Amino acid sequence: MAIVRKSAKREAVLSLLRSVDCHPTAEWLHERLRREYPDLSLGTVYRNLRQLEDEGLIMTVGVVDGQERFDGNISDHAHFVCERCGAVTDLELKGDDGLAARAKRELGVRVDRRDVKLRGICENCLKDMRA
Amino acid sequence: MAIVRKSAKREAVLSLLRSVDCHPTAEWLHERLRREYPDLSLGTVYRNLRQLEDEGLIMTVGVVDGQERFDGNISDHAHFVCERCGAVTDLELKGDDGLAARAKRELGVRVDRRDVKLRGICENCLKDMRA
DNA sequence: CTCCGTGCAAATACTTTGCAAAGCG
DNA sequence: CGCTTTGCAAAGTATTTGCACGGAG
């Protein structure tokens, strides 16, 4: 693996990602970080996100409405995704349901992580829909 | 919602999707269906997949390695995704872990479906990696 | 002085869409 | 006949990559 140097911009990506709970897209991070780094390019944000992900410092939530969403919280937790507005909310995941163990036993696979998402309509959108 | 007519090509997409367990991409379906429908276009496959999804007859597994994967089995089940070769395998999901109920209670959301994926290395890839 | 990090722009690659023709009912 | 479906090709869009230069160690 290539050596990783410290870089102000990469640290800024990581720290911003850790400080928000909105599970941003690369573009959102780019626009937000431009305030502090006006010359920051979108390509660099993408490169740094991939690198941080490879290092295991961040994770991706998956693609929502065509754009990948990132998460600075790498603990084992679930997500709720609103199908109307795209909002992503963390959800605690208590205990182990034994699914991974069963997969290993039944399929002979090695499980590295689980990814649990609930999809539906968030509180705000429910209100909007009634209005 | 627009009226939906019967169409041989759309039915072929649905029936092929239901008959395989490999969770194909649009491209895979297109190549496979070309045997029977040489003039079938990729655009039509995409359009029909979206429409079948809207009708609730199929579901998507999400994007794996940049391509969306589809599933003709719409029962509530989990997936194992191999991070090395991209293979997707069904996994039975027993019972309800109460997560949806908790999301409703804690977040005030409406949950329509859950999406559980395990990621890791499949049996074949584990063998390859040892060799 | 050696590599890594970055801006910029071009390239990729998947998916969607517009349009006119064809076809079902 | 009216409205859906389709082929074709073009457009769209998120993400990746090549390259040359600036910068950290």
Short mmCIF file of C-alpha atoms (C1' of nucleotides) in Angstrom, two decimals:
data_model
loop_
_atom_site.label_atom_id
_atom_site.label_comp_id
_atom_site.label_asym_id
_atom_site.label_seq_id
_atom_site.Cartn_x
_atom_site.Cartn_y
_atom_site.Cartn_z
CA MET A 1 0.00 0.00 0.00
CA ALA A 2 1.18 3.47 -0.80
CA ILE A 3 2.49 5.63 1.99
CA VAL A 4 -0.03 8.14 3.23
CA ARG A 5 1.12 11.58 4.12
CA LYS A 6 -0.75 14.05 6.22
CA SER A 7 -2.65 16.57 4.19
CA ALA A 8 -4.67 19.49 5.42
CA LYS A 9 -7.38 18.96 2.85
CA ARG A 10 -7.83 15.30 3.59
CA GLU A 11 -7.97 16.00 7.30
CA ALA A 12 -10.56 18.66 6.62
CA VAL A 13 -12.69 16.17 4.71
CA LEU A 14 -12.43 13.69 7.56
CA SER A 15 -13.13 16.20 10.26
CA LEU A 16 -16.10 17.72 8.49
CA LEU A 17 -17.52 14.30 7.82
CA ARG A 18 -17.15 13.43 11.49
CA SER A 19 -18.80 16.62 12.66
CA VAL A 20 -22.01 16.39 10.68
CA ASP A 21 -24.75 13.82 10.80
CA CYS A 22 -26.28 14.40 7.39
CA HIS A 23 -24.28 11.74 5.53
CA PRO A 24 -23.13 14.08 2.78
CA THR A 25 -22.30 13.59 -0.86
CA ALA A 26 -18.89 14.41 -2.29
CA GLU A 27 -20.37 17.50 -3.85
CA TRP A 28 -21.82 18.74 -0.58
CA LEU A 29 -18.47 18.31 1.15
CA HIS A 30 -16.77 20.10 -1.70
CA GLU A 31 -19.04 23.10 -1.55
CA ARG A 32 -18.82 23.30 2.20
CA LEU A 33 -15.03 23.00 2.29
CA ARG A 34 -14.59 25.61 -0.39
CA ARG A 35 -15.29 28.24 2.23
CA GLU A 36 -12.04 27.34 3.87
CA TYR A 37 -10.16 26.05 0.83
CA PRO A 38 -11.31 28.04 -2.18
CA ASP A 39 -9.05 26.13 -4.53
CA LEU A 40 -10.18 22.69 -3.39
CA SER A 41 -11.19 20.63 -6.37
CA LEU A 42 -13.99 18.13 -6.50
CA GLY A 43 -11.60 15.49 -7.80
CA THR A 44 -9.53 15.83 -4.66
CA VAL A 45 -12.58 15.37 -2.48
CA TYR A 46 -13.39 12.16 -4.32
CA ARG A 47 -9.80 10.95 -4.09
CA ASN A 48 -9.61 11.70 -0.40
CA LEU A 49 -12.92 10.05 0.31
CA ARG A 50 -11.79 6.87 -1.42
CA GLN A 51 -8.52 6.95 0.44
CA LEU A 52 -10.16 7.52 3.81
CA GLU A 53 -12.49 4.67 3.03
CA ASP A 54 -9.56 2.40 2.16
CA GLU A 55 -7.96 3.31 5.44
CA GLY A 56 -11.17 2.38 7.21
CA LEU A 57 -11.63 5.84 8.68
CA ILE A 58 -14.94 6.48 7.00
CA MET A 59 -17.58 4.37 5.30
CA THR A 60 -20.07 4.79 2.53
CA VAL A 61 -23.79 4.58 3.07
CA GLY A 62 -24.37 3.61 -0.54
CA VAL A 63 -25.93 5.45 -3.43
CA VAL A 64 -29.05 7.51 -2.74
CA ASP A 65 -30.70 9.17 -5.72
CA GLY A 66 -27.69 8.58 -7.87
CA GLN A 67 -25.13 10.04 -5.51
CA GLU A 68 -22.91 8.24 -3.03
CA ARG A 69 -23.34 9.21 0.61
CA PHE A 70 -20.53 9.06 3.14
CA ASP A 71 -20.46 8.56 6.87
CA GLY A 72 -17.78 9.57 9.34
CA ASN A 73 -19.24 7.27 11.96
CA ILE A 74 -17.78 3.82 11.43
CA SER A 75 -19.43 2.10 14.35
CA ASP A 76 -21.78 -0.74 13.50
CA HIS A 77 -25.07 1.04 13.10
CA ALA A 78 -28.09 1.04 10.81
CA HIS A 79 -29.52 3.77 8.59
CA PHE A 80 -32.94 5.04 7.81
CA VAL A 81 -33.24 6.46 4.30
CA CYS A 82 -36.16 8.66 3.30
CA GLU A 83 -37.28 7.72 -0.18
CA ARG A 84 -38.83 11.11 -0.72
CA CYS A 85 -36.15 13.61 0.32
CA GLY A 86 -33.09 11.39 0.55
CA ALA A 87 -32.38 12.20 4.19
CA VAL A 88 -30.28 9.60 5.96
CA THR A 89 -30.52 9.09 9.73
CA ASP A 90 -28.43 6.92 12.00
CA LEU A 91 -30.11 4.20 13.98
CA GLU A 92 -28.56 2.21 16.74
CA LEU A 93 -28.16 -1.47 16.05
CA LYS A 94 -28.36 -3.49 19.20
CA GLY A 95 -26.68 -6.80 19.46
CA ASP A 96 -26.09 -9.38 16.78
CA ASP A 97 -28.97 -11.19 15.18
CA GLY A 98 -26.84 -14.17 14.26
CA LEU A 99 -27.24 -13.53 10.55
CA ALA A 100 -23.52 -13.31 9.92
CA ALA A 101 -22.92 -16.57 11.73
CA ARG A 102 -25.61 -18.20 9.66
CA ALA A 103 -24.16 -16.87 6.43
CA LYS A 104 -20.80 -18.29 7.35
CA ARG A 105 -22.29 -21.65 8.19
CA GLU A 106 -24.72 -21.91 5.28
CA LEU A 107 -22.74 -20.23 2.52
CA GLY A 108 -19.16 -20.76 3.62
CA VAL A 109 -18.44 -17.07 3.26
CA ARG A 110 -16.40 -14.67 5.33
CA VAL A 111 -18.48 -11.75 6.55
CA ASP A 112 -16.64 -8.47 7.07
CA ARG A 113 -19.48 -6.12 7.78
CA ARG A 114 -23.20 -5.75 7.78
CA ASP A 115 -25.18 -3.00 6.21
CA VAL A 116 -28.72 -2.52 7.46
CA LYS A 117 -30.98 0.11 5.93
CA LEU A 118 -34.61 0.88 6.52
CA ARG A 119 -36.40 2.75 3.77
CA GLY A 120 -39.53 4.78 4.08
CA ILE A 121 -40.72 8.31 4.67
CA CYS A 122 -39.17 10.60 7.26
CA GLU A 123 -41.10 12.66 9.77
CA ASN A 124 -40.80 15.92 7.83
CA CYS A 125 -41.94 14.39 4.59
CA LEU A 126 -44.90 12.76 6.32
CA LYS A 127 -45.95 16.22 7.44
CA ASP A 128 -45.46 17.68 3.98
CA MET A 129 -47.55 14.95 2.46
CA ARG A 130 -50.45 15.62 4.79
CA ALA A 131 -50.33 19.34 4.11
CA MET B 1 -50.21 6.30 -12.76
CA ALA B 2 -49.99 5.49 -16.41
CA ILE B 3 -51.80 2.50 -17.77
CA VAL B 4 -49.59 -0.51 -18.23
CA ARG B 5 -50.06 -2.71 -21.23
CA LYS B 6 -48.78 -6.19 -21.61
CA SER B 7 -45.57 -6.39 -23.54
CA ALA B 8 -43.66 -9.48 -24.55
CA LYS B 9 -40.34 -7.88 -23.88
CA ARG B 10 -41.25 -6.64 -20.45
CA GLU B 11 -42.64 -10.03 -19.53
CA ALA B 12 -39.44 -11.61 -20.76
CA VAL B 13 -37.40 -9.35 -18.51
CA LEU B 14 -39.58 -10.25 -15.55
CA SER B 15 -39.58 -13.93 -16.25
CA LEU B 16 -35.83 -14.14 -16.79
CA LEU B 17 -35.22 -12.17 -13.62
CA ARG B 18 -37.45 -14.55 -11.72
CA SER B 19 -35.76 -17.62 -13.10
CA VAL B 20 -32.19 -16.80 -12.18
CA ASP B 21 -30.60 -16.29 -8.82
CA CYS B 22 -27.58 -14.26 -9.87
CA HIS B 23 -29.11 -10.82 -9.33
CA PRO B 24 -28.20 -9.54 -12.78
CA THR B 25 -27.36 -6.13 -14.14
CA ALA B 26 -29.38 -4.49 -16.90
CA GLU B 27 -26.59 -5.30 -19.32
CA TRP B 28 -26.55 -8.97 -18.40
CA LEU B 29 -30.29 -9.20 -18.94
CA HIS B 30 -29.96 -7.41 -22.23
CA GLU B 31 -27.30 -9.76 -23.57
CA ARG B 32 -29.17 -12.78 -22.40
CA LEU B 33 -32.52 -11.67 -23.86
CA ARG B 34 -30.96 -10.78 -27.19
CA ARG B 35 -30.89 -14.46 -28.00
CA GLU B 36 -34.64 -14.44 -28.13
CA TYR B 37 -35.18 -10.79 -29.09
CA PRO B 38 -32.30 -9.73 -31.31
CA ASP B 39 -33.66 -6.22 -31.69
CA LEU B 40 -34.11 -5.62 -27.97
CA SER B 41 -32.40 -2.43 -26.97
CA LEU B 42 -30.61 -1.75 -23.72
CA GLY B 43 -32.72 1.34 -23.17
CA THR B 44 -35.84 -0.78 -23.20
CA VAL B 45 -34.38 -3.12 -20.62
CA TYR B 46 -33.68 -0.17 -18.36
CA ARG B 47 -37.15 1.27 -18.92
CA ASN B 48 -38.81 -2.03 -18.23
CA LEU B 49 -36.77 -2.64 -15.11
CA ARG B 50 -37.78 0.73 -13.71
CA GLN B 51 -41.37 0.09 -14.56
CA LEU B 52 -41.40 -3.36 -13.01
CA GLU B 53 -39.81 -1.86 -9.95
CA ASP B 54 -42.48 0.84 -9.77
CA GLU B 55 -45.12 -1.85 -10.01
CA GLY B 56 -43.46 -3.66 -7.13
CA LEU B 57 -42.84 -6.79 -9.18
CA ILE B 58 -39.09 -6.68 -8.80
CA MET B 59 -36.64 -4.91 -6.53
CA THR B 60 -33.15 -3.59 -6.78
CA VAL B 61 -30.31 -4.91 -4.70
CA GLY B 62 -28.42 -1.65 -5.04
CA VAL B 63 -25.29 -0.71 -6.90
CA VAL B 64 -22.42 -3.20 -6.85
CA ASP B 65 -19.20 -2.12 -8.53
CA GLY B 66 -20.92 0.71 -10.29
CA GLN B 67 -23.78 -1.29 -11.74
CA GLU B 68 -27.26 -1.71 -10.37
CA ARG B 69 -28.31 -5.26 -9.57
CA PHE B 70 -31.89 -6.46 -9.78
CA ASP B 71 -33.81 -9.17 -8.00
CA GLY B 72 -36.95 -10.96 -9.11
CA ASN B 73 -37.55 -12.26 -5.62
CA ILE B 74 -39.44 -9.61 -3.72
CA SER B 75 -39.87 -11.50 -0.48
CA ASP B 76 -38.25 -9.96 2.57
CA HIS B 77 -34.79 -11.47 2.49
CA ALA B 78 -31.18 -10.43 3.01
CA HIS B 79 -28.23 -10.48 0.64
CA PHE B 80 -24.63 -11.44 0.89
CA VAL B 81 -22.39 -9.44 -1.44
CA CYS B 82 -18.88 -10.58 -2.24
CA GLU B 83 -16.59 -7.58 -2.28
CA ARG B 84 -14.10 -9.34 -4.48
CA CYS B 85 -16.17 -10.77 -7.35
CA GLY B 86 -19.47 -8.98 -6.86
CA ALA B 87 -21.53 -12.14 -6.50
CA VAL B 88 -24.82 -11.64 -4.70
CA THR B 89 -26.48 -14.45 -2.76
CA ASP B 90 -29.87 -14.57 -1.12
CA LEU B 91 -30.10 -15.20 2.56
CA GLU B 92 -33.22 -15.97 4.50
CA LEU B 93 -34.22 -13.36 7.03
CA LYS B 94 -36.07 -14.90 9.92
CA GLY B 95 -38.54 -12.87 11.87
CA ASP B 96 -38.48 -9.22 12.69
CA ASP B 97 -35.76 -7.79 14.86
CA GLY B 98 -37.95 -4.90 15.98
CA LEU B 99 -35.73 -2.36 14.29
CA ALA B 100 -38.52 -0.96 12.16
CA ALA B 101 -40.75 -0.54 15.19
CA ARG B 102 -37.96 1.28 16.99
CA ALA B 103 -37.34 3.56 14.03
CA LYS B 104 -41.00 4.45 14.00
CA ARG B 105 -41.02 5.15 17.69
CA GLU B 106 -37.71 6.98 17.92
CA LEU B 107 -37.67 8.86 14.63
CA GLY B 108 -41.33 9.21 13.83
CA VAL B 109 -40.79 7.75 10.39
CA ARG B 110 -42.82 5.37 8.29
CA VAL B 111 -40.82 2.29 7.34
CA ASP B 112 -41.73 0.65 4.06
CA ARG B 113 -39.01 -1.93 3.72
CA ARG B 114 -35.77 -3.10 5.13
CA ASP B 115 -32.63 -3.81 3.24
CA VAL B 116 -30.08 -6.03 4.92
CA LYS B 117 -26.77 -6.80 3.28
CA LEU B 118 -23.76 -8.64 4.53
CA ARG B 119 -20.47 -7.91 2.82
CA GLY B 120 -17.42 -10.08 2.75
CA ILE B 121 -15.72 -12.73 0.65
CA CYS B 122 -17.59 -15.60 -0.94
CA GLU B 123 -16.57 -19.22 -0.79
CA ASN B 124 -15.05 -19.29 -4.27
CA CYS B 125 -13.01 -16.18 -3.73
CA LEU B 126 -11.73 -17.51 -0.43
CA LYS B 127 -10.44 -20.54 -2.31
CA ASP B 128 -8.86 -18.37 -5.01
CA MET B 129 -7.14 -16.28 -2.41
CA ARG B 130 -5.56 -19.29 -0.76
CA ALA B 131 -4.31 -20.68 -4.05
"C1'" DC C 1 15.57 15.16 -3.72
"C1'" DT C 2 11.94 11.99 -3.76
"C1'" DC C 3 7.28 10.96 -3.73
"C1'" DC C 4 2.77 12.28 -2.39
"C1'" DG C 5 -1.10 15.46 -2.93
"C1'" DT C 6 -3.67 18.50 -5.88
"C1'" DG C 7 -5.96 21.37 -9.64
"C1'" DC C 8 -7.61 21.02 -13.94
"C1'" DA C 9 -9.70 18.98 -17.58
"C1'" DA C 10 -10.66 15.08 -20.18
"C1'" DA C 11 -12.29 10.58 -20.10
"C1'" DT C 12 -15.34 6.84 -18.42
"C1'" DA C 13 -19.27 4.36 -17.70
"C1'" DC C 14 -23.88 3.68 -16.38
"C1'" DT C 15 -28.40 5.27 -16.95
"C1'" DT C 16 -31.94 8.29 -18.71
"C1'" DT C 17 -34.39 10.67 -22.22
"C1'" DG C 18 -36.33 12.62 -26.82
"C1'" DC C 19 -38.25 11.35 -30.85
"C1'" DA C 20 -40.46 9.00 -34.43
"C1'" DA C 21 -42.16 4.59 -35.74
"C1'" DA C 22 -44.68 0.46 -34.54
"C1'" DG C 23 -48.24 -2.10 -32.19
"C1'" DC C 24 -51.81 -3.53 -28.96
"C1'" DG C 25 -56.64 -3.16 -27.75
"C1'" DC D 1 -57.61 5.66 -33.54
"C1'" DG D 2 -55.40 6.64 -28.99
"C1'" DC D 3 -52.05 5.65 -26.08
"C1'" DT D 4 -48.23 2.49 -24.82
"C1'" DT D 5 -43.95 0.41 -26.07
"C1'" DT D 6 -39.73 0.37 -28.51
"C1'" DG D 7 -35.17 1.22 -31.16
"C1'" DC D 8 -31.89 4.34 -31.81
"C1'" DA D 9 -28.94 7.73 -30.63
"C1'" DA D 10 -27.90 11.58 -27.99
"C1'" DA D 11 -27.72 13.61 -23.60
"C1'" DG D 12 -26.93 13.54 -18.77
"C1'" DT D 13 -24.48 12.85 -14.62
"C1'" DA D 14 -21.58 11.07 -11.03
"C1'" DT D 15 -17.09 9.49 -10.58
"C1'" DT D 16 -12.35 8.40 -12.05
"C1'" DT D 17 -8.01 9.30 -14.15
"C1'" DG D 18 -3.75 11.48 -16.57
"C1'" DC D 19 -0.65 14.91 -16.19
"C1'" DA D 20 2.25 18.45 -14.60
"C1'" DC D 21 3.30 21.13 -10.81
"C1'" DG D 22 3.65 22.41 -5.92
"C1'" DG D 23 4.90 20.88 -1.42
"C1'" DA D 24 6.04 18.02 2.61
"C1'" DG D 25 9.54 15.27 4.86
#
